[in-house]
CSV table of C-alpha atoms in Angstrom, one decimal:
chain,number,residue,atom,x,y,z
A,1,MET,CA,-69.3,48.7,30.0
A,2,ASN,CA,-67.2,46.0,28.4
A,3,LEU,CA,-64.7,48.6,27.6
A,4,LEU,CA,-64.4,49.8,31.2
A,5,ILE,CA,-64.1,46.3,32.6
A,6,SER,CA,-61.5,45.2,30.1
A,7,LEU,CA,-59.3,48.3,30.9
A,8,THR,CA,-59.6,47.7,34.6
A,9,ALA,CA,-58.8,44.0,34.3
A,10,LEU,CA,-55.8,45.0,32.0
A,11,GLY,CA,-54.5,47.3,34.7
A,12,VAL,CA,-54.8,44.6,37.3
A,13,VAL,CA,-52.9,42.1,35.2
A,14,ALA,CA,-50.1,44.7,34.5
A,15,MET,CA,-49.9,45.4,38.2
A,16,PHE,CA,-49.4,41.7,39.0
A,17,GLY,CA,-46.8,41.7,36.2
A,18,GLY,CA,-44.6,43.6,38.6
A,19,ILE,CA,-45.5,41.5,41.7
A,20,LEU,CA,-45.1,38.1,40.0
A,21,LYS,CA,-42.0,39.1,38.0
A,22,PHE,CA,-43.3,38.7,34.4
A,23,ARG,CA,-42.4,42.3,33.3
A,24,SER,CA,-41.5,41.2,29.8
A,25,MET,CA,-45.2,40.4,29.1
A,26,VAL,CA,-46.6,43.7,30.5
A,27,MET,CA,-46.0,45.8,27.3
A,28,PRO,CA,-47.4,43.2,24.8
A,29,LEU,CA,-50.4,42.4,26.9
A,30,SER,CA,-51.1,46.2,27.5
A,31,VAL,CA,-50.8,47.0,23.8
A,32,LEU,CA,-53.0,44.1,22.7
A,33,GLY,CA,-55.4,44.8,25.4
A,34,LEU,CA,-55.8,48.5,24.4
A,35,ILE,CA,-56.2,47.5,20.8
A,36,GLY,CA,-58.9,45.0,21.8
A,37,ALA,CA,-60.6,47.6,23.9
A,38,SER,CA,-60.6,50.0,21.0
A,39,LEU,CA,-62.2,47.3,18.8
A,40,LEU,CA,-64.9,46.8,21.5
A,41,GLY,CA,-65.6,50.5,21.3
A,42,VAL,CA,-65.8,50.3,17.4
A,43,TYR,CA,-68.2,47.3,17.8
A,44,ALA,CA,-70.4,49.4,20.2
A,45,TRP,CA,-70.6,52.3,17.7
A,46,ASN,CA,-74.2,53.6,17.3
A,47,THR,CA,-75.5,51.4,20.0
A,48,ASN,CA,-75.9,54.2,22.5
A,49,GLN,CA,-76.0,51.8,25.5
A,50,SER,CA,-76.6,53.0,29.1
A,51,PHE,CA,-75.2,51.3,32.2
A,52,LEU,CA,-75.3,51.4,36.0
A,53,ASN,CA,-78.9,52.6,36.2
A,54,ASP,CA,-78.3,55.2,33.4
A,55,MET,CA,-75.3,56.8,35.3
A,56,MET,CA,-73.1,56.2,32.2
A,57,ARG,CA,-73.9,56.1,28.5
A,58,MET,CA,-71.7,54.7,25.8
A,59,ASP,CA,-72.8,56.9,22.9
A,60,ASN,CA,-70.7,57.8,19.9
A,61,TYR,CA,-69.2,60.8,21.7
A,62,ALA,CA,-68.0,58.7,24.6
A,63,ILE,CA,-66.7,56.0,22.3
A,64,ALA,CA,-64.7,58.4,20.1
A,65,PHE,CA,-63.0,60.1,23.0
A,66,SER,CA,-62.4,56.8,24.7
A,67,ILE,CA,-60.6,55.6,21.7
A,68,VAL,CA,-58.5,58.7,21.4
A,69,CYS,CA,-57.5,58.3,25.1
A,70,MET,CA,-56.7,54.6,24.5
A,71,ALA,CA,-54.6,55.5,21.5
A,72,GLY,CA,-52.6,58.1,23.4
A,73,ALA,CA,-52.1,55.6,26.2
A,74,LEU,CA,-50.9,52.9,23.7
A,75,LEU,CA,-48.3,55.2,22.2
A,76,THR,CA,-47.1,56.4,25.7
A,77,ILE,CA,-46.8,52.8,26.9
A,78,LEU,CA,-44.8,51.8,23.7
A,79,PHE,CA,-42.4,54.6,24.2
A,80,PHE,CA,-42.1,54.0,27.9
A,81,HIS,CA,-41.2,50.4,27.1
A,82,PHE,CA,-38.5,51.6,24.6
A,83,PHE,CA,-36.9,54.0,26.9
A,84,HIS,CA,-37.2,52.4,30.4
A,85,SER,CA,-34.0,51.0,31.8
A,86,GLU,CA,-33.8,47.3,32.7
A,87,ASN,CA,-33.1,48.2,36.4
A,88,GLU,CA,-36.3,50.4,36.6
A,89,THR,CA,-38.2,48.7,39.5
A,90,HIS,CA,-41.6,50.2,38.9
A,91,TYR,CA,-42.1,49.6,35.2
A,92,ALA,CA,-45.1,47.3,35.5
A,93,GLU,CA,-46.7,49.5,38.2
A,94,ALA,CA,-46.4,52.6,36.0
A,95,VAL,CA,-48.0,50.9,33.1
A,96,ALA,CA,-50.8,49.6,35.4
A,97,LEU,CA,-51.4,53.2,36.6
A,98,MET,CA,-51.7,54.4,33.0
A,99,LEU,CA,-54.3,51.8,32.3
A,100,PHE,CA,-56.2,52.7,35.4
A,101,ALA,CA,-56.0,56.4,34.3
A,102,VAL,CA,-57.5,55.5,31.0
A,103,ALA,CA,-60.3,53.7,32.8
A,104,GLY,CA,-60.9,56.9,34.6
A,105,CYS,CA,-60.9,58.8,31.3
A,106,VAL,CA,-63.7,56.4,29.9
A,107,VAL,CA,-65.8,57.2,33.0
A,108,MET,CA,-65.3,60.9,32.5
A,109,VAL,CA,-66.3,60.9,28.9
A,110,SER,CA,-69.4,58.7,29.3
A,111,PHE,CA,-71.0,60.0,32.5
A,112,THR,CA,-74.6,60.9,32.7
A,113,ASN,CA,-74.5,61.5,36.4
A,114,LEU,CA,-72.4,64.0,38.3
A,115,LEU,CA,-71.2,61.2,40.7
A,116,MET,CA,-69.7,59.3,37.8
A,117,LEU,CA,-68.0,62.5,36.6
A,118,PHE,CA,-66.4,63.0,40.0
A,119,LEU,CA,-65.4,59.3,40.2
A,120,GLY,CA,-63.8,59.4,36.8
A,121,ILE,CA,-61.8,62.6,37.6
A,122,GLU,CA,-60.5,61.1,40.8
A,123,ILE,CA,-59.5,57.8,39.2
A,124,LEU,CA,-57.6,59.7,36.6
A,125,SER,CA,-56.1,62.2,39.0
A,126,LEU,CA,-55.0,59.7,41.6
A,127,SER,CA,-53.1,57.7,38.9
A,128,LEU,CA,-51.4,60.9,37.7
A,129,TYR,CA,-50.3,62.0,41.1
A,130,VAL,CA,-48.3,58.8,41.6
A,131,LEU,CA,-47.0,58.7,38.0
A,132,ALA,CA,-45.7,62.3,38.5
A,133,GLY,CA,-43.5,61.0,41.3
A,134,LEU,CA,-42.4,57.9,39.5
A,135,ARG,CA,-38.7,58.7,40.1
A,136,LYS,CA,-38.6,58.5,43.9
A,137,LYS,CA,-35.0,59.6,44.1
A,138,ASP,CA,-35.4,62.6,41.9
A,139,LEU,CA,-36.3,65.7,43.9
A,140,LEU,CA,-37.9,67.4,40.9
A,141,SER,CA,-40.2,64.4,40.4
A,142,ASN,CA,-41.1,64.4,44.0
A,143,GLU,CA,-41.8,68.1,43.9
A,144,SER,CA,-44.0,67.6,40.8
A,145,SER,CA,-46.1,64.9,42.5
A,146,LEU,CA,-46.6,66.9,45.6
A,147,LYS,CA,-47.6,70.1,43.8
A,148,TYR,CA,-50.0,68.2,41.5
A,149,PHE,CA,-51.5,66.4,44.5
A,150,LEU,CA,-52.0,69.7,46.5
A,151,MET,CA,-53.5,71.6,43.5
A,152,GLY,CA,-55.6,68.6,42.5
A,153,ALA,CA,-57.1,68.3,46.0
A,154,PHE,CA,-57.8,72.0,45.9
A,155,SER,CA,-59.7,71.7,42.6
A,156,THR,CA,-61.6,68.7,43.8
A,157,GLY,CA,-63.0,70.9,46.6
A,158,PHE,CA,-64.5,73.2,44.1
A,159,LEU,CA,-65.9,70.3,42.1
A,160,LEU,CA,-67.5,68.8,45.2
A,161,PHE,CA,-69.0,72.1,46.3
A,162,GLY,CA,-70.4,72.7,42.8
A,163,ILE,CA,-71.9,69.3,42.6
A,164,ALA,CA,-73.5,69.7,46.1
A,165,LEU,CA,-75.0,73.0,45.2
A,166,LEU,CA,-76.4,71.7,41.9
A,167,TYR,CA,-77.9,68.9,43.9
A,168,GLY,CA,-79.5,71.3,46.3
A,169,ALA,CA,-80.9,73.4,43.5
A,170,THR,CA,-82.3,70.5,41.4
A,171,GLY,CA,-82.6,67.6,43.8
A,172,SER,CA,-80.7,65.2,41.5
A,173,PHE,CA,-77.2,64.2,40.4
A,174,ALA,CA,-78.5,62.9,37.0
A,175,THR,CA,-77.7,65.3,34.1
A,176,THR,CA,-81.2,64.8,32.5
A,177,GLN,CA,-83.0,65.8,35.7
A,178,ILE,CA,-80.6,68.8,36.2
A,179,ALA,CA,-81.2,70.0,32.8
A,180,TYR,CA,-85.1,69.4,33.2
A,181,GLN,CA,-85.2,71.3,36.5
A,182,LEU,CA,-83.1,74.2,35.2
A,183,GLY,CA,-85.4,74.3,32.2
A,184,ILE,CA,-88.4,74.7,34.4
A,185,ALA,CA,-87.2,76.9,37.3
A,186,GLY,CA,-84.3,78.7,35.5
A,187,MET,CA,-80.9,79.3,36.8
A,188,ASN,CA,-81.4,80.4,40.3
A,189,GLY,CA,-78.7,81.7,42.6
A,190,MET,CA,-77.8,78.3,44.1
A,191,ALA,CA,-77.6,76.6,40.7
A,192,ALA,CA,-75.5,79.5,39.3
A,193,MET,CA,-73.0,79.2,42.2
A,194,GLY,CA,-72.8,75.4,41.6
A,195,LEU,CA,-72.1,76.1,37.9
A,196,LEU,CA,-69.4,78.6,38.8
A,197,LEU,CA,-67.7,76.2,41.2
A,198,LEU,CA,-67.8,73.3,38.8
A,199,MET,CA,-66.4,75.5,36.1
A,200,ILE,CA,-63.5,76.6,38.4
A,201,GLY,CA,-62.8,73.0,39.2
A,202,LEU,CA,-62.7,71.9,35.6
A,203,LEU,CA,-60.6,74.9,34.6
A,204,PHE,CA,-58.0,73.7,37.1
A,205,LYS,CA,-58.0,70.3,35.4
A,206,VAL,CA,-57.5,71.6,31.9
A,207,ALA,CA,-54.9,74.1,33.1
A,208,ALA,CA,-56.6,77.3,32.1
A,209,VAL,CA,-55.6,80.8,33.3
A,210,PRO,CA,-55.8,81.8,36.1
A,211,PHE,CA,-55.8,78.2,37.4
A,212,GLN,CA,-52.7,77.1,35.4
A,213,PHE,CA,-49.9,77.9,37.8
A,214,TRP,CA,-49.2,74.3,38.7
A,215,THR,CA,-48.7,73.2,35.1
A,216,PRO,CA,-45.1,74.3,34.2
A,217,ASP,CA,-43.5,73.0,37.4
A,218,VAL,CA,-45.5,69.7,37.3
A,219,TYR,CA,-44.8,69.0,33.6
A,220,GLN,CA,-41.1,69.9,33.9
A,221,GLY,CA,-40.5,67.8,37.1
A,222,ALA,CA,-42.4,64.7,36.0
A,223,PRO,CA,-40.6,62.1,33.9
A,224,THR,CA,-41.0,63.2,30.3
A,225,ILE,CA,-43.0,60.2,29.2
A,226,VAL,CA,-45.4,60.9,32.1
A,227,THR,CA,-45.6,64.5,31.1
A,228,ALA,CA,-46.6,63.4,27.5
A,229,PHE,CA,-49.3,61.2,29.1
A,230,MET,CA,-50.7,64.0,31.3
A,231,ALA,CA,-50.6,66.7,28.6
A,232,THR,CA,-52.4,64.5,26.0
A,233,VAL,CA,-54.6,61.8,27.5
A,234,GLY,CA,-55.4,63.7,30.8
A,235,LYS,CA,-56.2,67.0,28.9
A,236,VAL,CA,-58.3,65.3,26.3
A,237,ALA,CA,-60.4,63.5,28.8
A,238,ALA,CA,-60.8,66.6,30.9
A,239,PHE,CA,-62.0,68.7,27.9
A,240,ALA,CA,-64.4,65.9,26.7
A,241,ALA,CA,-65.9,65.8,30.2
A,242,PHE,CA,-66.1,69.6,30.3
A,243,LEU,CA,-67.9,69.8,27.0
A,244,ARG,CA,-70.3,66.9,27.9
A,245,LEU,CA,-71.2,68.4,31.2
A,246,PHE,CA,-72.2,71.7,29.6
A,247,GLN,CA,-74.0,70.1,26.7
A,248,LEU,CA,-76.0,67.8,29.0
A,249,CYS,CA,-76.8,70.3,31.8
A,250,PHE,CA,-76.3,73.9,30.8
A,251,ALA,CA,-76.8,74.3,27.1
A,252,PRO,CA,-80.0,76.3,27.4
A,253,SER,CA,-78.3,78.7,29.7
A,254,LYS,CA,-75.2,79.2,27.7
A,255,GLU,CA,-75.7,82.9,27.1
A,256,GLY,CA,-75.1,83.4,30.8
A,257,TYR,CA,-71.6,82.0,30.8
A,258,GLN,CA,-70.3,82.3,27.3
A,259,LEU,CA,-68.6,85.6,28.0
A,260,VAL,CA,-66.9,84.2,31.1
A,261,ILE,CA,-65.5,81.2,29.2
A,262,GLY,CA,-64.6,83.3,26.2
A,263,THR,CA,-62.7,85.7,28.4
A,264,VAL,CA,-60.8,82.9,30.2
A,265,ALA,CA,-60.1,81.3,26.8
A,266,ALA,CA,-58.6,84.6,25.4
A,267,ILE,CA,-56.4,85.2,28.5
A,268,THR,CA,-55.3,81.6,28.5
A,269,MET,CA,-54.3,81.7,24.8
A,270,LEU,CA,-52.3,84.9,25.1
A,271,ALA,CA,-50.7,84.1,28.5
A,272,GLY,CA,-49.7,80.6,27.5
A,273,ASN,CA,-48.1,81.7,24.2
A,274,ILE,CA,-46.4,84.8,25.6
A,275,MET,CA,-44.9,82.9,28.6
A,276,ALA,CA,-43.7,80.1,26.3
A,277,ILE,CA,-41.5,82.6,24.4
A,278,TYR,CA,-39.3,83.2,27.5
A,279,GLN,CA,-38.6,79.5,28.3
A,280,SER,CA,-35.1,78.2,27.6
A,281,SER,CA,-36.1,74.6,28.3
A,282,THR,CA,-38.1,73.1,25.4
A,283,LYS,CA,-40.0,70.8,27.9
A,284,ARG,CA,-41.1,73.8,29.9
A,285,MET,CA,-42.0,75.6,26.7
A,286,LEU,CA,-44.3,72.7,25.7
A,287,ALA,CA,-45.9,73.0,29.2
A,288,TYR,CA,-46.8,76.6,28.5
A,289,SER,CA,-47.8,75.6,25.0
A,290,SER,CA,-50.3,73.1,26.5
A,291,ILE,CA,-51.9,76.0,28.5
A,292,ALA,CA,-52.3,78.0,25.2
A,293,HIS,CA,-53.9,74.9,23.6
A,294,ALA,CA,-56.4,74.7,26.5
A,295,GLY,CA,-57.5,78.2,25.5
A,296,TYR,CA,-58.1,77.1,21.9
A,297,MET,CA,-60.1,74.1,23.1
A,298,LEU,CA,-62.2,76.3,25.4
A,299,ILE,CA,-63.6,78.1,22.4
A,300,ALA,CA,-65.5,74.9,21.5
A,301,VAL,CA,-66.9,74.8,25.0
A,302,MET,CA,-67.9,78.4,24.7
A,303,THR,CA,-69.8,78.1,21.5
A,304,LEU,CA,-71.5,74.8,22.4
A,305,ASN,CA,-73.1,74.5,19.1
A,306,ALA,CA,-73.7,71.5,16.6
A,307,SER,CA,-70.1,71.6,15.4
A,308,SER,CA,-68.5,71.7,18.9
A,309,ASN,CA,-68.3,67.9,19.3
A,310,GLY,CA,-66.5,67.3,15.9
A,311,SER,CA,-64.2,70.3,16.2
A,312,ILE,CA,-62.9,69.4,19.7
A,313,LEU,CA,-62.6,65.7,18.7
A,314,PHE,CA,-60.4,66.5,15.7
A,315,TYR,CA,-58.4,69.1,17.7
A,316,SER,CA,-57.9,66.4,20.4
A,317,VAL,CA,-56.5,63.9,17.8
A,318,ALA,CA,-54.2,66.5,16.2
A,319,TYR,CA,-52.9,67.7,19.5
A,320,THR,CA,-52.3,64.2,20.8
A,321,LEU,CA,-50.3,63.2,17.8
A,322,ALA,CA,-48.1,66.4,17.8
A,323,SER,CA,-47.6,66.6,21.5
A,324,ILE,CA,-46.6,62.9,22.0
A,325,SER,CA,-44.1,63.3,19.1
A,326,SER,CA,-42.7,66.6,20.6
A,327,PHE,CA,-42.3,65.2,24.1
A,328,LEU,CA,-40.6,62.0,22.7
A,329,ILE,CA,-38.1,64.1,20.8
A,330,VAL,CA,-37.4,66.1,23.9
A,331,MET,CA,-36.8,62.9,25.7
A,332,ILE,CA,-34.3,61.7,23.0
A,333,VAL,CA,-32.5,65.0,23.1
A,334,GLN,CA,-32.3,65.0,26.9
A,335,GLN,CA,-30.8,61.5,27.0
A,336,ASN,CA,-28.2,62.3,24.3
A,337,ARG,CA,-27.3,65.8,25.1
A,338,ASN,CA,-28.3,66.0,28.8
A,339,ASN,CA,-30.4,69.1,28.2
A,340,ASP,CA,-33.3,70.4,26.1
A,341,THR,CA,-32.5,74.0,25.2
A,342,ALA,CA,-32.9,75.2,21.6
A,343,ASP,CA,-29.1,74.9,21.2
A,344,ASP,CA,-29.4,71.1,22.0
A,345,PHE,CA,-31.3,70.7,18.7
A,346,ASN,CA,-28.4,72.2,16.6
A,347,GLY,CA,-27.6,70.2,13.6
A,348,LEU,CA,-30.3,67.6,14.1
A,349,GLY,CA,-31.3,67.8,10.4
A,350,LYS,CA,-27.9,66.4,9.5
A,351,THR,CA,-27.1,64.0,12.3
A,352,ASN,CA,-30.6,62.6,12.7
A,353,PRO,CA,-32.8,63.7,9.7
A,354,TRP,CA,-35.9,61.6,10.6
A,355,ILE,CA,-35.9,63.1,14.1
A,356,ALA,CA,-35.6,66.5,12.7
A,357,PHE,CA,-38.4,65.8,10.2
A,358,THR,CA,-40.7,64.6,13.0
A,359,LEU,CA,-39.8,67.6,15.1
A,360,ALA,CA,-40.6,70.0,12.2
A,361,VAL,CA,-44.0,68.2,11.5
A,362,SER,CA,-45.1,68.2,15.1
A,363,MET,CA,-44.1,71.9,15.7
A,364,LEU,CA,-45.8,73.0,12.5
A,365,SER,CA,-49.0,71.1,13.6
A,366,LEU,CA,-48.9,72.6,17.1
A,367,SER,CA,-48.6,76.1,15.6
A,368,GLY,CA,-51.4,75.4,13.1
A,369,ILE,CA,-49.6,75.6,9.7
A,370,PRO,CA,-51.6,74.3,6.7
A,371,ALA,CA,-51.1,70.8,5.5
A,372,THR,CA,-50.9,69.5,9.0
A,373,ALA,CA,-53.6,68.2,11.4
A,374,GLY,CA,-53.2,71.1,13.7
A,375,PHE,CA,-54.3,73.6,11.0
A,376,PHE,CA,-57.6,71.9,10.6
A,377,GLY,CA,-58.0,71.4,14.3
A,378,LYS,CA,-57.9,75.2,14.7
A,379,PHE,CA,-59.9,75.7,11.6
A,380,TYR,CA,-62.8,73.7,12.8
A,381,VAL,CA,-62.7,75.3,16.3
A,382,PHE,CA,-62.5,78.8,14.8
A,383,SER,CA,-65.2,78.1,12.2
A,384,SER,CA,-67.5,77.0,15.0
A,385,ALA,CA,-67.0,80.3,16.8
A,386,VAL,CA,-67.4,82.4,13.7
A,387,SER,CA,-70.7,80.6,12.9
A,388,ASP,CA,-72.1,81.8,16.3
A,389,GLY,CA,-70.8,85.4,15.7
A,390,PHE,CA,-67.8,85.3,18.1
A,391,ILE,CA,-65.4,87.1,15.8
A,392,TRP,CA,-63.5,88.7,18.6
A,393,ILE,CA,-62.4,85.4,20.2
A,394,VAL,CA,-61.2,84.1,16.7
A,395,ALA,CA,-59.2,87.4,16.3
A,396,VAL,CA,-57.5,86.8,19.7
A,397,ALA,CA,-56.9,83.1,18.7
A,398,VAL,CA,-55.3,84.0,15.4
A,399,ILE,CA,-53.0,86.6,17.1
A,400,SER,CA,-52.1,84.0,19.7
A,401,SER,CA,-51.3,81.5,16.9
A,402,PHE,CA,-49.0,83.9,15.2
A,403,ILE,CA,-47.2,84.5,18.5
A,404,SER,CA,-46.7,80.7,19.0
A,405,ILE,CA,-44.8,80.4,15.6
A,406,TYR,CA,-41.9,82.2,17.2
A,407,TYR,CA,-41.1,79.7,19.9
A,408,TYR,CA,-42.3,76.6,18.0
A,409,PHE,CA,-39.9,77.4,15.1
A,410,ARG,CA,-37.0,77.9,17.5
A,411,PRO,CA,-35.9,74.3,17.8
A,412,VAL,CA,-36.7,73.6,14.1
A,413,ILE,CA,-34.5,76.4,12.9
A,414,ALA,CA,-31.8,75.1,15.3
A,415,ALA,CA,-32.1,71.6,13.8
A,416,TYR,CA,-31.8,72.7,10.2
A,417,SER,CA,-29.8,75.9,10.1
A,418,LYS,CA,-27.1,75.5,12.9
A,419,GLN,CA,-24.0,73.2,13.0
A,420,THR,CA,-23.1,70.8,15.8
A,421,HIS,CA,-20.1,68.7,16.7
A,422,ASP,CA,-22.1,66.3,18.8
A,423,PRO,CA,-22.4,62.7,17.6
A,424,VAL,CA,-25.4,61.1,16.0
A,425,MET,CA,-28.2,60.6,18.6
A,426,THR,CA,-29.0,57.1,19.5
A,427,MET,CA,-32.5,55.8,20.3
A,428,PRO,CA,-34.0,52.4,21.1
A,429,PRO,CA,-35.1,50.2,18.1
A,430,GLY,CA,-38.6,50.9,16.9
A,431,THR,CA,-38.6,54.5,18.1
A,432,GLN,CA,-37.8,56.0,14.7
A,433,ALA,CA,-40.5,53.9,12.9
A,434,LEU,CA,-43.1,55.2,15.4
A,435,LEU,CA,-41.9,58.8,15.0
A,436,ILE,CA,-42.2,58.6,11.2
A,437,LEU,CA,-45.7,57.0,11.6
A,438,LEU,CA,-46.9,59.9,13.9
A,439,SER,CA,-45.5,62.4,11.4
A,440,LEU,CA,-47.3,60.7,8.5
A,441,LEU,CA,-50.6,60.6,10.4
A,442,THR,CA,-50.3,64.3,11.2
A,443,ILE,CA,-49.8,65.1,7.5
A,444,LEU,CA,-52.5,62.7,6.3
A,445,LEU,CA,-55.0,64.3,8.7
A,446,GLY,CA,-53.9,67.7,7.4
A,447,ILE,CA,-54.8,66.6,3.9
A,448,LEU,CA,-57.8,64.4,4.6
A,449,PRO,CA,-59.4,65.8,7.7
A,450,GLY,CA,-63.1,64.9,7.0
A,451,PHE,CA,-63.1,61.4,8.3
A,452,ILE,CA,-62.5,62.2,12.0
A,453,ALA,CA,-64.3,65.6,12.0
A,454,GLY,CA,-67.5,64.1,10.8
A,455,MET,CA,-67.6,61.1,13.2
A,456,ILE,CA,-69.7,62.7,16.0
């Protein structure tokens, strides 16, 4: 609870930073506050505390995913500080919205009551709707915000109907009571329909096929730093909530829906990777890539076994590191070369070797090449499926991973094998150091993965 209170208070302080004109203090206060909140989470490790009449529980699962979300937000806020212009009028408000979004993430990953799940999703979603339209004079940003809002409202309807039907079938919003009642009475028609509608609502949130159609336009139209935040922090929280819901409520009935989730995962992986091949914009390519990664992460939700928690946690960390790096490099290229096609990465290995190095590491990790965190992220998820006998979904996932190599390597090949007459790219001070740090962390987790994978 201290973690949630501190994040909310931090968001209020950042918001008043814009009103009272002390913007220069917003970034240091936010970074220190997020570090402090993460330390509060570490301090609460193994305590398994319940709050709000047992509507939330800060167990190790909730703490671990909260820290991942806070780390992603910290990196995003740092990069936003480096790249925002001095005349940007809503800098403090944007940081405040990111902090409120992280507070929503904490609620999502720690719920033990469906009302808190819904509340957490709405706190996160409302913040993201506004962030997507941060550039009020940019028509693409406005379009992104409107599309995201409309699709989000649509998915919220499914969530609410699903929660209402589950309440009608079990007489409670508490996950323990829902699991107990379903264990006694079994999965009747009303409960099954509630489960289906909840699943549809959550598949919208994680951008899985066939509910992914909003993702490319929203990700491309939003400011790149906001896209990085949505694609990492938002997706990680949504998957953590997805997995927690099914573990707490529907684990005994998993045979009834595993084939459905597995089929959605397979189609999502293939569709995301195949569509990414045809994108000329690297930012839009990464949007389709995020759809494919939703498919990989759905495998952990499908198996729902003892290793699901650790595998999806490690995958989330690896994906967050690589995605934030990738979107940051796209932002640097956009600012220096006014576009983000593969040709705009030409000669990067000679003009900006450290940017090219980070690009290579992040793309290798996203494609799952050994010696990167992304390899072990996929390895743990695939191993979890194999241990339960789901060989077919692993075969689809491996084929999809091979397809992804084609488009992930496209900007890397351009950076190292093609020439350019463009000048050396410039970037704000501190950016290169953070890029190198993210690359080293990605490589380190690709060599020593056991620490994170065994946490929960």
